[in-house]
Structure formats: C-alpha cells, structure tokens
PDB file of C-alpha atoms in Angstrom:
ATOM      1  CA  UNK W   1      -3.613   6.713 -20.521  1.00 92.00           C
ATOM      2  CA  UNK W   2      -0.546   8.199 -18.892  1.00 94.00           C
ATOM      3  CA  UNK W   3       0.029   7.781 -15.145  1.00 92.00           C
ATOM      4  CA  UNK W   4      -1.655  11.052 -14.155  1.00 90.00           C
ATOM      5  CA  UNK W   5      -4.731  10.156 -16.210  1.00 94.00           C
ATOM      6  CA  UNK W   6      -4.768   6.705 -14.598  1.00 94.00           C
ATOM      7  CA  UNK W   7      -4.724   8.233 -11.111  1.00 91.00           C
ATOM      8  CA  UNK W   8      -7.587  10.591 -11.962  1.00 90.00           C
ATOM      9  CA  UNK W   9      -9.584   7.740 -13.538  1.00 93.00           C
ATOM     10  CA  UNK W  10      -8.880   5.634 -10.456  1.00 91.00           C
ATOM     11  CA  UNK W  11     -10.204   8.398  -8.155  1.00 87.00           C
ATOM     12  CA  UNK W  12     -13.392   8.562 -10.251  1.00 88.00           C
ATOM     13  CA  UNK W  13     -13.793   4.784 -10.014  1.00 90.00           C
ATOM     14  CA  UNK W  14     -13.441   5.013  -6.221  1.00 85.00           C
ATOM     15  CA  UNK W  15     -16.098   7.723  -6.057  1.00 82.00           C
ATOM     16  CA  UNK W  16     -18.520   5.624  -8.094  1.00 81.00           C
ATOM     17  CA  UNK W  17     -17.851   2.222  -6.538  1.00 78.00           C
ATOM     18  CA  UNK W  18     -21.036   0.243  -5.806  1.00 73.00           C
ATOM     19  CA  UNK W  19     -19.742  -0.382  -2.281  1.00 67.00           C
ATOM     20  CA  UNK W  20     -18.202   2.112   0.124  1.00 64.00           C
ATOM     21  CA  UNK W  21     -14.653   2.037  -1.200  1.00 60.00           C
ATOM     22  CA  UNK W  22     -13.404   4.716   1.154  1.00 60.00           C
ATOM     23  CA  UNK W  23     -14.694   6.174   4.390  1.00 58.00           C
ATOM     24  CA  UNK W  24     -13.901   9.872   4.087  1.00 54.00           C
ATOM     25  CA  UNK W  25     -16.354  12.441   5.182  1.00 52.00           C
ATOM     26  CA  UNK W  26     -16.103  14.247   1.821  1.00 62.00           C
ATOM     27  CA  UNK W  27     -16.020  12.107  -1.325  1.00 65.00           C
ATOM     28  CA  UNK W  28     -14.253  14.953  -3.143  1.00 70.00           C
ATOM     29  CA  UNK W  29     -11.128  14.445  -0.985  1.00 71.00           C
ATOM     30  CA  UNK W  30     -10.384  11.023  -2.479  1.00 73.00           C
ATOM     31  CA  UNK W  31      -7.766  12.222  -4.959  1.00 73.00           C
ATOM     32  CA  UNK W  32      -5.801  14.340  -2.481  1.00 70.00           C
ATOM     33  CA  UNK W  33      -6.199  12.376   0.770  1.00 67.00           C
ATOM     34  CA  UNK W  34      -6.183   8.889  -0.692  1.00 72.00           C
ATOM     35  CA  UNK W  35      -4.810   8.485  -4.182  1.00 79.00           C
ATOM     36  CA  UNK W  36      -1.931  10.947  -3.746  1.00 79.00           C
ATOM     37  CA  UNK W  37      -1.157   9.755  -0.205  1.00 81.00           C
ATOM     38  CA  UNK W  38       1.551   7.346  -1.417  1.00 82.00           C
ATOM     39  CA  UNK W  39       3.196  10.207  -3.316  1.00 78.00           C
ATOM     40  CA  UNK W  40       3.255  12.372  -0.195  1.00 80.00           C
ATOM     41  CA  UNK W  41       4.550   9.493   1.938  1.00 84.00           C
ATOM     42  CA  UNK W  42       7.423   8.608  -0.415  1.00 80.00           C
ATOM     43  CA  UNK W  43       8.274  12.092  -1.619  1.00 76.00           C
ATOM     44  CA  UNK W  44      11.118  12.711   0.850  1.00 74.00           C
ATOM     45  CA  UNK W  45      12.200   9.093   1.299  1.00 80.00           C
ATOM     46  CA  UNK W  46      15.008   7.475  -0.596  1.00 78.00           C
ATOM     47  CA  UNK W  47      14.162   3.824   0.054  1.00 76.00           C
ATOM     48  CA  UNK W  48      14.190   2.623  -3.541  1.00 72.00           C
ATOM     49  CA  UNK W  49      15.603   3.376  -6.919  1.00 66.00           C
ATOM     50  CA  UNK W  50      12.712   3.942  -9.350  1.00 64.00           C
ATOM     51  CA  UNK W  51      13.884   1.290 -11.824  1.00 72.00           C
ATOM     52  CA  UNK W  52      14.823  -1.324  -9.252  1.00 81.00           C
ATOM     53  CA  UNK W  53      12.944  -4.614  -9.495  1.00 88.00           C
ATOM     54  CA  UNK W  54      11.378  -5.892  -6.264  1.00 91.00           C
ATOM     55  CA  UNK W  55       8.984  -8.657  -5.302  1.00 95.00           C
ATOM     56  CA  UNK W  56       6.065  -6.852  -3.682  1.00 96.00           C
ATOM     57  CA  UNK W  57       3.055  -7.829  -1.607  1.00 96.00           C
ATOM     58  CA  UNK W  58       0.314  -5.285  -0.944  1.00 96.00           C
ATOM     59  CA  UNK W  59      -2.019  -6.455   1.815  1.00 96.00           C
ATOM     60  CA  UNK W  60      -5.609  -5.343   2.237  1.00 91.00           C
ATOM     61  CA  UNK W  61      -5.570  -4.102  -1.334  1.00 90.00           C
ATOM     62  CA  UNK W  62      -9.352  -3.922  -1.817  1.00 86.00           C
ATOM     63  CA  UNK W  63      -9.766  -0.256  -2.664  1.00 87.00           C
ATOM     64  CA  UNK W  64      -6.360  -0.020  -4.357  1.00 90.00           C
ATOM     65  CA  UNK W  65      -5.177   3.041  -2.431  1.00 86.00           C
ATOM     66  CA  UNK W  66      -1.691   1.641  -1.889  1.00 87.00           C
ATOM     67  CA  UNK W  67      -1.534  -0.813  -4.750  1.00 92.00           C
ATOM     68  CA  UNK W  68      -2.399   1.354  -7.743  1.00 94.00           C
ATOM     69  CA  UNK W  69      -0.419   4.544  -6.939  1.00 92.00           C
ATOM     70  CA  UNK W  70       2.644   2.526  -5.855  1.00 92.00           C
ATOM     71  CA  UNK W  71       2.427   0.328  -8.968  1.00 93.00           C
ATOM     72  CA  UNK W  72       2.557   3.499 -11.066  1.00 92.00           C
ATOM     73  CA  UNK W  73       5.445   4.942  -9.011  1.00 89.00           C
ATOM     74  CA  UNK W  74       7.460   1.700  -9.139  1.00 90.00           C
ATOM     75  CA  UNK W  75       6.580  -0.022 -12.424  1.00 90.00           C
ATOM     76  CA  UNK W  76       9.398  -2.588 -12.109  1.00 90.00           C
ATOM     77  CA  UNK W  77       7.984  -4.064  -8.906  1.00 92.00           C
ATOM     78  CA  UNK W  78       6.388  -7.482  -9.383  1.00 94.00           C
ATOM     79  CA  UNK W  79       3.230  -7.138  -7.312  1.00 93.00           C
ATOM     80  CA  UNK W  80       0.734  -9.450  -5.704  1.00 95.00           C
ATOM     81  CA  UNK W  81      -2.302  -7.752  -4.185  1.00 96.00           C
ATOM     82  CA  UNK W  82      -4.051  -9.640  -1.364  1.00 95.00           C
ATOM     83  CA  UNK W  83      -7.630  -8.891  -0.365  1.00 94.00           C
ATOM     84  CA  UNK W  84      -9.718 -11.046   1.959  1.00 93.00           C
ATOM     85  CA  UNK W  85     -13.103  -9.678   0.811  1.00 92.00           C
ATOM     86  CA  UNK W  86     -14.123 -11.296  -2.496  1.00 94.00           C
ATOM     87  CA  UNK W  87     -16.265  -8.325  -3.609  1.00 91.00           C
ATOM     88  CA  UNK W  88     -13.341  -5.935  -3.132  1.00 91.00           C
ATOM     89  CA  UNK W  89     -10.894  -8.338  -4.838  1.00 94.00           C
ATOM     90  CA  UNK W  90     -13.219  -8.580  -7.871  1.00 94.00           C
ATOM     91  CA  UNK W  91     -13.604  -4.797  -7.951  1.00 93.00           C
ATOM     92  CA  UNK W  92      -9.832  -4.307  -7.835  1.00 95.00           C
ATOM     93  CA  UNK W  93      -9.340  -6.801 -10.699  1.00 96.00           C
ATOM     94  CA  UNK W  94     -11.824  -4.786 -12.766  1.00 95.00           C
ATOM     95  CA  UNK W  95     -10.090  -1.487 -11.965  1.00 95.00           C
ATOM     96  CA  UNK W  96      -6.679  -2.897 -12.886  1.00 97.00           C
ATOM     97  CA  UNK W  97      -8.123  -4.209 -16.152  1.00 97.00           C
ATOM     98  CA  UNK W  98      -9.712  -0.810 -16.922  1.00 97.00           C
ATOM     99  CA  UNK W  99      -6.394   0.944 -16.218  1.00 96.00           C
ATOM    100  CA  UNK W 100      -4.512  -1.626 -18.332  1.00 96.00           C
ATOM    101  CA  UNK W 101      -2.346  -2.721 -15.388  1.00 96.00           C
ATOM    102  CA  UNK W 102      -1.261  -6.355 -15.023  1.00 93.00           C
ATOM    103  CA  UNK W 103      -1.009  -7.479 -11.406  1.00 95.00           C
ATOM    104  CA  UNK W 104      -2.198 -10.578  -9.612  1.00 95.00           C
ATOM    105  CA  UNK W 105      -5.091 -10.048  -7.187  1.00 97.00           C
ATOM    106  CA  UNK W 106      -5.516 -12.838  -4.653  1.00 95.00           C
ATOM    107  CA  UNK W 107      -8.710 -13.287  -2.622  1.00 95.00           C
ATOM    108  CA  UNK W 108      -7.098 -14.659   0.537  1.00 91.00           C
ATOM    109  CA  UNK W 109      -6.527 -13.974   4.233  1.00 91.00           C
ATOM    110  CA  UNK W 110      -2.883 -12.918   4.552  1.00 91.00           C
ATOM    111  CA  UNK W 111      -2.602 -14.588   7.967  1.00 89.00           C
ATOM    112  CA  UNK W 112      -2.707 -17.937   6.143  1.00 88.00           C
ATOM    113  CA  UNK W 113       0.305 -17.010   3.975  1.00 85.00           C
ATOM    114  CA  UNK W 114       2.844 -17.660   6.744  1.00 80.00           C
ATOM    115  CA  UNK W 115       2.906 -21.355   5.808  1.00 80.00           C
ATOM    116  CA  UNK W 116       3.640 -20.636   2.145  1.00 82.00           C
ATOM    117  CA  UNK W 117       7.196 -20.431   0.845  1.00 83.00           C
ATOM    118  CA  UNK W 118       6.953 -17.055  -0.902  1.00 90.00           C
ATOM    119  CA  UNK W 119       8.835 -14.164   0.684  1.00 94.00           C
ATOM    120  CA  UNK W 120       8.894 -10.548  -0.515  1.00 96.00           C
ATOM    121  CA  UNK W 121      11.309  -7.636  -0.828  1.00 96.00           C
ATOM    122  CA  UNK W 122       8.567  -5.090  -0.047  1.00 96.00           C
ATOM    123  CA  UNK W 123       5.282  -5.464   1.800  1.00 96.00           C
ATOM    124  CA  UNK W 124       2.868  -2.544   2.057  1.00 95.00           C
ATOM    125  CA  UNK W 125      -0.312  -2.225   4.110  1.00 94.00           C
ATOM    126  CA  UNK W 126      -2.710   0.548   5.055  1.00 86.00           C
ATOM    127  CA  UNK W 127      -5.055   0.330   8.054  1.00 76.00           C
ATOM    128  CA  UNK W 128      -5.013  -3.463   7.923  1.00 80.00           C
ATOM    129  CA  UNK W 129      -4.503  -4.220  11.625  1.00 85.00           C
ATOM    130  CA  UNK W 130      -3.118  -2.115  14.462  1.00 89.00           C
ATOM    131  CA  UNK W 131       0.571  -1.534  13.572  1.00 92.00           C
ATOM    132  CA  UNK W 132       2.011  -3.983  16.122  1.00 92.00           C
ATOM    133  CA  UNK W 133      -0.349  -6.755  14.921  1.00 92.00           C
ATOM    134  CA  UNK W 134       0.474  -5.944  11.279  1.00 93.00           C
ATOM    135  CA  UNK W 135       4.199  -6.175  12.099  1.00 94.00           C
ATOM    136  CA  UNK W 136       3.762  -9.531  13.848  1.00 92.00           C
ATOM    137  CA  UNK W 137       1.661 -10.918  10.966  1.00 93.00           C
ATOM    138  CA  UNK W 138       3.616  -9.573   7.988  1.00 95.00           C
ATOM    139  CA  UNK W 139       7.287  -9.477   9.078  1.00 94.00           C
ATOM    140  CA  UNK W 140       7.718 -13.282   8.657  1.00 94.00           C
ATOM    141  CA  UNK W 141       6.858 -12.836   4.953  1.00 95.00           C
ATOM    142  CA  UNK W 142       9.901 -10.588   4.311  1.00 96.00           C
ATOM    143  CA  UNK W 143      13.114 -11.581   2.564  1.00 95.00           C
ATOM    144  CA  UNK W 144      16.367 -10.667   4.333  1.00 95.00           C
ATOM    145  CA  UNK W 145      16.774  -6.874   3.987  1.00 94.00           C
ATOM    146  CA  UNK W 146      13.116  -6.688   2.959  1.00 94.00           C
ATOM    147  CA  UNK W 147      10.960  -3.705   3.907  1.00 94.00           C
ATOM    148  CA  UNK W 148       7.564  -3.691   5.583  1.00 95.00           C
ATOM    149  CA  UNK W 149       5.900  -0.320   5.041  1.00 94.00           C
ATOM    150  CA  UNK W 150       2.830   0.476   7.126  1.00 94.00           C
ATOM    151  CA  UNK W 151       0.748   3.548   6.271  1.00 91.00           C
ATOM    152  CA  UNK W 152      -0.550   4.733   9.661  1.00 88.00           C
ATOM    153  CA  UNK W 153      -2.062   7.558  11.624  1.00 83.00           C
ATOM    154  CA  UNK W 154       0.240  10.112  13.219  1.00 83.00           C
ATOM    155  CA  UNK W 155       0.344   8.393  16.639  1.00 86.00           C
ATOM    156  CA  UNK W 156       1.141   4.854  15.443  1.00 89.00           C
ATOM    157  CA  UNK W 157       4.174   2.897  16.634  1.00 88.00           C
ATOM    158  CA  UNK W 158       5.775  -0.553  16.634  1.00 91.00           C
ATOM    159  CA  UNK W 159       7.829  -1.908  19.530  1.00 91.00           C
ATOM    160  CA  UNK W 160      11.565  -2.318  18.930  1.00 89.00           C
ATOM    161  CA  UNK W 161      12.883  -5.727  17.904  1.00 89.00           C
ATOM    162  CA  UNK W 162      16.534  -6.760  17.585  1.00 92.00           C
ATOM    163  CA  UNK W 163      15.925  -8.715  14.352  1.00 94.00           C
ATOM    164  CA  UNK W 164      14.488  -5.653  12.598  1.00 95.00           C
ATOM    165  CA  UNK W 165      15.427  -2.016  12.093  1.00 94.00           C
ATOM    166  CA  UNK W 166      12.353   0.118  12.732  1.00 95.00           C
ATOM    167  CA  UNK W 167      12.065   3.722  11.638  1.00 92.00           C
ATOM    168  CA  UNK W 168       9.197   6.134  11.337  1.00 92.00           C
ATOM    169  CA  UNK W 169       8.629   8.824   8.773  1.00 90.00           C
ATOM    170  CA  UNK W 170       6.154  11.601   9.470  1.00 89.00           C
ATOM    171  CA  UNK W 171       4.628  13.321   6.464  1.00 85.00           C
ATOM    172  CA  UNK W 172       1.886  15.768   5.711  1.00 82.00           C
ATOM    173  CA  UNK W 173      -0.747  16.056   3.024  1.00 77.00           C
ATOM    174  CA  UNK W 174      -0.100  19.647   1.997  1.00 71.00           C
ATOM    175  CA  UNK W 175      -3.557  20.773   0.895  1.00 69.00           C
ATOM    176  CA  UNK W 176      -5.171  19.673   4.171  1.00 71.00           C
ATOM    177  CA  UNK W 177      -2.321  19.976   6.672  1.00 75.00           C
ATOM    178  CA  UNK W 178      -3.133  16.417   7.720  1.00 77.00           C
ATOM    179  CA  UNK W 179      -0.312  14.568   9.499  1.00 84.00           C
ATOM    180  CA  UNK W 180       0.368  10.890   8.852  1.00 86.00           C
ATOM    181  CA  UNK W 181       3.130   8.385   9.497  1.00 90.00           C
ATOM    182  CA  UNK W 182       4.919   5.562   7.735  1.00 91.00           C
ATOM    183  CA  UNK W 183       6.436   2.826   9.819  1.00 93.00           C
ATOM    184  CA  UNK W 184       9.274   1.254   7.852  1.00 94.00           C
ATOM    185  CA  UNK W 185      10.602  -2.060   9.152  1.00 94.00           C
ATOM    186  CA  UNK W 186      13.741  -3.618   7.636  1.00 94.00           C
ATOM    187  CA  UNK W 187      14.422  -7.293   8.240  1.00 95.00           C
ATOM    188  CA  UNK W 188      18.069  -7.677   9.293  1.00 94.00           C
TER     189      UNK W 188
END
C-alpha cells in the first residue's frame, strides 16, 4: 500500500473499531477531520525537513490519529507511541501491523516516564490533558531544542516560560471551515 491507501485503510479501521475510537458526531468525517488533521496542521509550517531523523514520542496514541499520519509524513522519525489504555494499545499494534508500519507501542502512563532517562526531539499529543497540564507533564521529556507539539482547540493556550519558546499556529480544516490550533513549545 502507498501512503494514501494506508490513510484510507486507517480511516476504515477507525470506523469499524470494536470500541469508540473517535467521538465525532458523524462517523463519515473521520478521514477529513481526524486522519488528515495532521496534514492540515503541518501544511504551512516549516518545523522539520522531511528526511530529517528525529526521536519521537507520541502520547495518548490509542486511536492513532497523530501517530499514523505523522509517521507517514515523517518516515525517518524513530517513534514510540504511548497509550495508557491496554485495549487501545493492542488495537494500535494491530493497525500498525496491518499497515506494515514498524513502531513501538507502549502500554504505559506517560506521567511515570519523567523518571526514565529517555528524552525526545519531538513529542506530539492530541487532547491528552488541558494544554498547560500537558506542557508541565511532557516538557521535561524533551531534548535541548526539542519540540512539544500539542494539537488543540482554537482557544487553547500555554503560559509563557523563560526556558521555552512558545508559539501558536492556527489552522483550518478546509472542507468544514473548522478552526484548530497547534501549540509548539521549543525547549531552549
């Protein structure tokens, strides 16, 4: 399967998941509002070179909405996907296997990772905690110059901090005119 076919297959797997993989009011919006969301968010940003290798942590990966599209967009990233719910972690492992994608899925609470030595160049999260709580929890896991990227609603914000550069990026999902925001935190 090519990347487009993988994204379409992924959307079908989300629609047919045995558990409620997504909470949209219309199951037919999964491809546009969910799977393509990462594309819309990154389309006008120049944060990374496509072929650049990065250590990457995706947090709250259960339904794969960040993990799978970003893994296809940035195939040189070395990813670890963390999901606290064991049913969702197992489901994500199965989806990755079906799509012939090799990434580690860890069934773990990310708040317990602070004591581990691993640090990451990129950390992504969608609707994990309120943005300020996500920043406080995840920022210590960044390498110097690492990026924390939070996919948020249009009104989200994170308080300024002198050890981090914080920027926001508003974007829109064209077909629905829905406004969303990325909060991008760089560890200085």
